[in-house]
PDB file of C-alpha atoms in Angstrom:
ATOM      1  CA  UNK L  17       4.324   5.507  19.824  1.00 56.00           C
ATOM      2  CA  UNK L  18       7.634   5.342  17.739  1.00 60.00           C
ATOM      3  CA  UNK L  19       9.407   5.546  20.977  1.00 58.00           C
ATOM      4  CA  UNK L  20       7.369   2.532  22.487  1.00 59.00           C
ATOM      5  CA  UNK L  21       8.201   0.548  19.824  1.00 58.00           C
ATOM      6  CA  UNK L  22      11.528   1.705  19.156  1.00 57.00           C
ATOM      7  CA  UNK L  23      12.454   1.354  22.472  1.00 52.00           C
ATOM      8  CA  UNK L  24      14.696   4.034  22.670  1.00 44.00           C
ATOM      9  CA  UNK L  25      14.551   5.303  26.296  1.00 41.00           C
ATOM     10  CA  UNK L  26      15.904   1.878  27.550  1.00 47.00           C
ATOM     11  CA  UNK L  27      18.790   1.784  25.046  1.00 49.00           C
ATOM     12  CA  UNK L  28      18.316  -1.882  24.344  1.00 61.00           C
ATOM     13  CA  UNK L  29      17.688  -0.718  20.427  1.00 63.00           C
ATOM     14  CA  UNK L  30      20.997  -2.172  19.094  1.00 69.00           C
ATOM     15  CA  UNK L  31      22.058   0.951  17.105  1.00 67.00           C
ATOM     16  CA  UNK L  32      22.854   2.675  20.528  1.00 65.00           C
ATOM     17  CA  UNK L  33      25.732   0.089  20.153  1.00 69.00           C
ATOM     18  CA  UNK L  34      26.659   0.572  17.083  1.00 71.00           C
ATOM     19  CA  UNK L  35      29.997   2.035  15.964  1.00 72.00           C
ATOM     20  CA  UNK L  36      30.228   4.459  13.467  1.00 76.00           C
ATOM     21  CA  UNK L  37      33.975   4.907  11.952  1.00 75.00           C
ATOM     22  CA  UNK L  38      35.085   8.248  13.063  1.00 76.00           C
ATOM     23  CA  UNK L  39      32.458   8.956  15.814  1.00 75.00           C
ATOM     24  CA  UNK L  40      33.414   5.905  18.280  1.00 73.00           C
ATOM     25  CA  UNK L  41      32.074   8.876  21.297  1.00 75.00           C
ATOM     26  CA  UNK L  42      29.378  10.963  19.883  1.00 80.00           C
ATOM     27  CA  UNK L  43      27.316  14.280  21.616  1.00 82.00           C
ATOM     28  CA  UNK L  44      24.658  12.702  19.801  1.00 82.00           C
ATOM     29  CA  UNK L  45      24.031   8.685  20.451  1.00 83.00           C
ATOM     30  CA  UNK L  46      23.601   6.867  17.281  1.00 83.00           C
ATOM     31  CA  UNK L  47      19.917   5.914  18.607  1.00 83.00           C
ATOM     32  CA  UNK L  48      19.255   9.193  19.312  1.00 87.00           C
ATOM     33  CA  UNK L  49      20.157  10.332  15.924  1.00 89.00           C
ATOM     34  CA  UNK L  50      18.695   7.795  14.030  1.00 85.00           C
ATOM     35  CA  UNK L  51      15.106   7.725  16.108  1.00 86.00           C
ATOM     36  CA  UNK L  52      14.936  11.569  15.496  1.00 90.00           C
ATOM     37  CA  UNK L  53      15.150  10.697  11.880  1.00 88.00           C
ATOM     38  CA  UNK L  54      12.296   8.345  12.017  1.00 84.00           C
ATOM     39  CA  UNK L  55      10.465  10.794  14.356  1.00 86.00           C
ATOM     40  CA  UNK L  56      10.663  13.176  10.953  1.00 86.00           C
ATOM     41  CA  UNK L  57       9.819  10.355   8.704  1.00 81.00           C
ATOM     42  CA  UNK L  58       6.774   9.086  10.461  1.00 78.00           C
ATOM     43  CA  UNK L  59       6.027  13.217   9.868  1.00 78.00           C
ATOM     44  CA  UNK L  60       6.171  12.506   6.060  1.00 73.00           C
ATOM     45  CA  UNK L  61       9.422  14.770   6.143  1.00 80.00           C
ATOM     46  CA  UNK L  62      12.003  13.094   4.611  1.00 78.00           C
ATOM     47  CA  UNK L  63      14.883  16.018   3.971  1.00 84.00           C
ATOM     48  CA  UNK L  64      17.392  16.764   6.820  1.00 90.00           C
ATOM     49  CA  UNK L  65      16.603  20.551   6.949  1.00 92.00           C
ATOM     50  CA  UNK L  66      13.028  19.694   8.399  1.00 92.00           C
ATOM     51  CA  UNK L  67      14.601  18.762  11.342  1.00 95.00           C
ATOM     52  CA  UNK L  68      15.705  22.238  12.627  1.00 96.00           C
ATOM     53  CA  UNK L  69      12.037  23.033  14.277  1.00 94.00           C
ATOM     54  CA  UNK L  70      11.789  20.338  16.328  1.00 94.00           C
ATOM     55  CA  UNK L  71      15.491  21.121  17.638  1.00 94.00           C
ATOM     56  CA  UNK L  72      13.348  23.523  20.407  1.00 92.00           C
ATOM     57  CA  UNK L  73      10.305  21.457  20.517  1.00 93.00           C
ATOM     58  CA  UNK L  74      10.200  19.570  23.710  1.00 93.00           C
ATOM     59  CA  UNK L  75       7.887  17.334  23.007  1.00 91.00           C
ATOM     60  CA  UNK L  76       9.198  15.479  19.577  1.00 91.00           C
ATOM     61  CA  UNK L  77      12.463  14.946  22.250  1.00 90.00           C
ATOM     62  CA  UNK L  78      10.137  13.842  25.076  1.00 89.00           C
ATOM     63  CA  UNK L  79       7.958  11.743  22.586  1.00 85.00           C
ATOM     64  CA  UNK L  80      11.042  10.069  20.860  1.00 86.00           C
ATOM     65  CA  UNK L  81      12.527   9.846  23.944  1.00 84.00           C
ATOM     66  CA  UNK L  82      16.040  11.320  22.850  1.00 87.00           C
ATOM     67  CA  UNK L  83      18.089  13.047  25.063  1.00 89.00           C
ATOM     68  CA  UNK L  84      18.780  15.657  22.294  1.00 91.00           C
ATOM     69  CA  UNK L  85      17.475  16.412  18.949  1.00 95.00           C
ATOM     70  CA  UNK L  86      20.772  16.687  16.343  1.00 95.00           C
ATOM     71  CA  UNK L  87      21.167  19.360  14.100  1.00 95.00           C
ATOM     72  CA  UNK L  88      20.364  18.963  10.472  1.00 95.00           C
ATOM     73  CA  UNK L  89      24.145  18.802   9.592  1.00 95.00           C
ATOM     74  CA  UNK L  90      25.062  15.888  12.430  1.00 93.00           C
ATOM     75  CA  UNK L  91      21.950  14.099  10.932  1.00 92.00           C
ATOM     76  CA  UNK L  92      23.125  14.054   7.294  1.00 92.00           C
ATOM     77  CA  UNK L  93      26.824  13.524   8.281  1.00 90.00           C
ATOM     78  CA  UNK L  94      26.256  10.867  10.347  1.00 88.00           C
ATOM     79  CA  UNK L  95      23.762   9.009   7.884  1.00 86.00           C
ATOM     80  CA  UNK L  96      26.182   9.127   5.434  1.00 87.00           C
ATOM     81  CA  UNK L  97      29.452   7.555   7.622  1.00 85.00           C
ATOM     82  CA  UNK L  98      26.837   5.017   9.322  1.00 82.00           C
ATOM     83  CA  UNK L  99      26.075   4.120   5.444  1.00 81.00           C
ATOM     84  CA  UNK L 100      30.058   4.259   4.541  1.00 80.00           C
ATOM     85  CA  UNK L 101      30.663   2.068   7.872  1.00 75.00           C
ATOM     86  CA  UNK L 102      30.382  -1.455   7.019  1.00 63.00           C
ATOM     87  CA  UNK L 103      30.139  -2.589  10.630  1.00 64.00           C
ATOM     88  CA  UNK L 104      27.747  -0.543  11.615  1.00 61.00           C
ATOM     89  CA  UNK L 105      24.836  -2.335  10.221  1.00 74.00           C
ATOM     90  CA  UNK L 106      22.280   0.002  10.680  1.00 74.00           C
ATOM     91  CA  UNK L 107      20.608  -1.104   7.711  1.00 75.00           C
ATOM     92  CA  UNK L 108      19.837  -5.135   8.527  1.00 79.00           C
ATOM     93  CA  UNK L 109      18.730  -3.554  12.118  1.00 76.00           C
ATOM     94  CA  UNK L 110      16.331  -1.229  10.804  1.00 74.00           C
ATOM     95  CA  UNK L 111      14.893  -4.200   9.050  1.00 76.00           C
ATOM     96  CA  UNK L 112      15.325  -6.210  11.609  1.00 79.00           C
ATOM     97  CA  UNK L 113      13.052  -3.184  14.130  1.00 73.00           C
ATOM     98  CA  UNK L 114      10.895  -2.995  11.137  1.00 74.00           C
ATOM     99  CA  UNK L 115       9.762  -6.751  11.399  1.00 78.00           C
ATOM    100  CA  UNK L 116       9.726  -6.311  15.151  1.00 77.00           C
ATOM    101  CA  UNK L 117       7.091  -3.727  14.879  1.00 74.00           C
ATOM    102  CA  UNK L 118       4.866  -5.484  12.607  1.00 76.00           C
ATOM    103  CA  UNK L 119       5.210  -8.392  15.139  1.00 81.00           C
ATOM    104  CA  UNK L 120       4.616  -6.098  18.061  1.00 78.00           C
ATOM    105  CA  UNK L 121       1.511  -4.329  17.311  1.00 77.00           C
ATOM    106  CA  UNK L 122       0.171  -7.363  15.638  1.00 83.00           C
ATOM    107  CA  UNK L 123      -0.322  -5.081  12.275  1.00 80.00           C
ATOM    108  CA  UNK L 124      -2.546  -7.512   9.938  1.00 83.00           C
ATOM    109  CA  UNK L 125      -0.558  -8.560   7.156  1.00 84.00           C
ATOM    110  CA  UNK L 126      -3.329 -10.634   4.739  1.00 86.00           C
ATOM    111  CA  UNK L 127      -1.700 -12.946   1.924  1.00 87.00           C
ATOM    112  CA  UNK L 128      -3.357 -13.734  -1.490  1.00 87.00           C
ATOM    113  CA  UNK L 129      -4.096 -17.255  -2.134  1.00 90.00           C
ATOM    114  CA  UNK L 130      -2.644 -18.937  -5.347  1.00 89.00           C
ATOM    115  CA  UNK L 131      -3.230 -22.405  -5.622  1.00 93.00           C
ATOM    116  CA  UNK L 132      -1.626 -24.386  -2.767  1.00 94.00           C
ATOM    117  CA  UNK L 133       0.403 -21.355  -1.469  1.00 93.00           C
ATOM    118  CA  UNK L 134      -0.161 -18.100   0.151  1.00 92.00           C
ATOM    119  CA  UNK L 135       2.065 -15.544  -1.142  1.00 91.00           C
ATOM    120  CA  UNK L 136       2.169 -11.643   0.458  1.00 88.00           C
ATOM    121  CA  UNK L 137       2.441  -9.232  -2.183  1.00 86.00           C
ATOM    122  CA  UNK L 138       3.913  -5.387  -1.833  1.00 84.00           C
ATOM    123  CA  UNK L 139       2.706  -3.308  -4.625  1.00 82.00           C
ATOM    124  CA  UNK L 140       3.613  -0.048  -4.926  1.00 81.00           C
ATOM    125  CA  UNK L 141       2.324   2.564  -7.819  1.00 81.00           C
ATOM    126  CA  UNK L 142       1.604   5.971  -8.134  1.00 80.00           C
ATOM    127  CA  UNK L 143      -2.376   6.729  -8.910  1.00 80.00           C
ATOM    128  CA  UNK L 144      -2.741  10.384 -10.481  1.00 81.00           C
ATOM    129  CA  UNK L 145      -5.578  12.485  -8.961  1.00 80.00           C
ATOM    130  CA  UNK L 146      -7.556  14.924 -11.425  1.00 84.00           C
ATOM    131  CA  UNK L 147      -7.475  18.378  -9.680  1.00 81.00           C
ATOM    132  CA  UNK L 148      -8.299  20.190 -12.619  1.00 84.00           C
ATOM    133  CA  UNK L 149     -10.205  23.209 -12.301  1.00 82.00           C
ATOM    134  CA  UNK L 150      -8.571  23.482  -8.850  1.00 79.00           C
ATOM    135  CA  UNK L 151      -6.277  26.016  -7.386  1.00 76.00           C
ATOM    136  CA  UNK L 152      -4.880  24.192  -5.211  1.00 75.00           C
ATOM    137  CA  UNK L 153      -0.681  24.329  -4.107  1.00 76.00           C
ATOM    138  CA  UNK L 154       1.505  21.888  -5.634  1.00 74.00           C
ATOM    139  CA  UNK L 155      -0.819  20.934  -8.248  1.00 78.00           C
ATOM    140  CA  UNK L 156       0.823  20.095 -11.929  1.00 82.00           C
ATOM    141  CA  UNK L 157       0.201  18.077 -15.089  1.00 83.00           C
ATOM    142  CA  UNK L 158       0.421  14.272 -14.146  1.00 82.00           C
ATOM    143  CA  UNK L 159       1.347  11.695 -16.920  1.00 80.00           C
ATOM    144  CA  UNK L 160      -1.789  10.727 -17.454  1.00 82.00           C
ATOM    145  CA  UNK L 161      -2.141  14.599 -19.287  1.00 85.00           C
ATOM    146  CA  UNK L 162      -4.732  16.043 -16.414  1.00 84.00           C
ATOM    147  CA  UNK L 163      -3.976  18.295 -13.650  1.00 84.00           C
ATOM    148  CA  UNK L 164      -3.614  17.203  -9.588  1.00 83.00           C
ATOM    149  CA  UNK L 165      -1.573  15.487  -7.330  1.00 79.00           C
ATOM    150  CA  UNK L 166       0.574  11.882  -7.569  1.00 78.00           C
ATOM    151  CA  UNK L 167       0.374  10.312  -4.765  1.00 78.00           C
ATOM    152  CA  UNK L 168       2.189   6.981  -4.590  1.00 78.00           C
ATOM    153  CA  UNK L 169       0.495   4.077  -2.677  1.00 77.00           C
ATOM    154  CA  UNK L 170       2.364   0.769  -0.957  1.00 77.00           C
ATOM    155  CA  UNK L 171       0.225  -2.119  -0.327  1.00 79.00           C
ATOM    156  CA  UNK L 172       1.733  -5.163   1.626  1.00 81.00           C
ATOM    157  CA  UNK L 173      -1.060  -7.487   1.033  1.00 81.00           C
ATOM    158  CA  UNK L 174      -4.196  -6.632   1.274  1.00 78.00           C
ATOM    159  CA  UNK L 175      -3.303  -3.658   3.615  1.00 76.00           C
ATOM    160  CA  UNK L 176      -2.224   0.081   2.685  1.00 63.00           C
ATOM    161  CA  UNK L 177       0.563   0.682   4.660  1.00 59.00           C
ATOM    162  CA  UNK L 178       2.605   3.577   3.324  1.00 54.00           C
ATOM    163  CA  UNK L 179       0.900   6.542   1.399  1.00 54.00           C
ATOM    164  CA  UNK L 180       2.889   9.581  -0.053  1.00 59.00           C
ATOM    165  CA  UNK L 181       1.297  12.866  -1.399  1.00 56.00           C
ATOM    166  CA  UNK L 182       3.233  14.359  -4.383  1.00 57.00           C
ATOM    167  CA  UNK L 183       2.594  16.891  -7.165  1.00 56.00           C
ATOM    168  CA  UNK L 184       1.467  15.685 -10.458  1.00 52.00           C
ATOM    169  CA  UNK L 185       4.749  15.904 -11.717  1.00 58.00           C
ATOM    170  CA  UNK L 186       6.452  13.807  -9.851  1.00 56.00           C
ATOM    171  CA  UNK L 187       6.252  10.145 -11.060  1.00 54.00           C
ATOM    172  CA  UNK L 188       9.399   7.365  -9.929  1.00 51.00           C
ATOM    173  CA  UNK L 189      10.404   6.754 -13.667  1.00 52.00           C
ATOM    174  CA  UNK L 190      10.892  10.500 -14.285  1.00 54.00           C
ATOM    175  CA  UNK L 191      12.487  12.545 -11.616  1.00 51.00           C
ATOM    176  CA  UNK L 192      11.704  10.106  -8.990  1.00 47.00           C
ATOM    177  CA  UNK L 193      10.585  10.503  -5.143  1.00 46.00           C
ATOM    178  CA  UNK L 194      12.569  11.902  -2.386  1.00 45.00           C
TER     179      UNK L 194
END
């Protein structure tokens, strides 16, 4: 699905063309770097390390459609010079292939009437889960003083649309999320 949408195989995604100061001929394309990234994302696996298994899996490369799956190292280098390179824009096409999605697949994005206008909201908080009692993994003391997880919630509209599991710890105005 992410390569459907991404279009990656065709290399009409415009961070294919993209340069990147310092890597104008890459082993790795731009697209192929960045859609592997997503492929981890979509995974819930946001740190570069998670990206070594799927180095020998052929299907997240066949899925993805990438011709190879970097290494954790190319990923985080060449994150960090596409975010260093201002003419790369990598970040107004992401949004740009984010809004493209949502057109795409025709996700449902409800507004909230107020008044005369329809406004669409994106609300995003954590919402502690009691697990006391449990033993479950990753389970801590949350800040509302019980034990369980933090998950944090996004809500664009009326729909949930991004979801995140985290230990009770974790809350964004303490240590915050990565």
């Amino acid at each position: 699905m992410i390569h459907f949408h991404l279009r990656g195989a065709t290399y009409e995604n415009p961070i294919h063309k993209s340069t990147v100061k310092g890597m104008e001929n890459p082993i790795h394309s731009h697209g192929d770097v960045m859609t592997s990234y997503l492929g981890l994302l979509c995974q819930g696996k946001s740190d570069f390390d998670h990206i070594e298994p799927f180095r020998k899996d052929p299907v997240f490369q066949t899925c993805l459609g990438v011709r190879k799956v970097p290494s954790s190292p190319t990923l985080r280098q060449r994150l960090d010079a596409a975010a260093q390179t201002m003419n790369a824009n990598w970040n107004e096409i992401l949004l740009q292939e984010s809004a493209d999605l949502f057109r795409n697949v025709k996700a449902p994005v409800t507004g909230l009437t107020a008044g005369e206008h329809t406004m669409i909201p994106l609300d995003i908080d954590v919402s502690p889960f009691d697990n006391s009692g449990t033993k479950k993994e990753g389970v801590s003391l949350t800040y509302k003083g019980t034990f369980g997880y933090a998950p944090i919630f996004a809500y664009l509209g009326q729909e949930v649309y991004r979801e995140c599991a985290a230990s009770g710890r974790q809350h964004a105005q303490s240590e915050g999320w990565r």
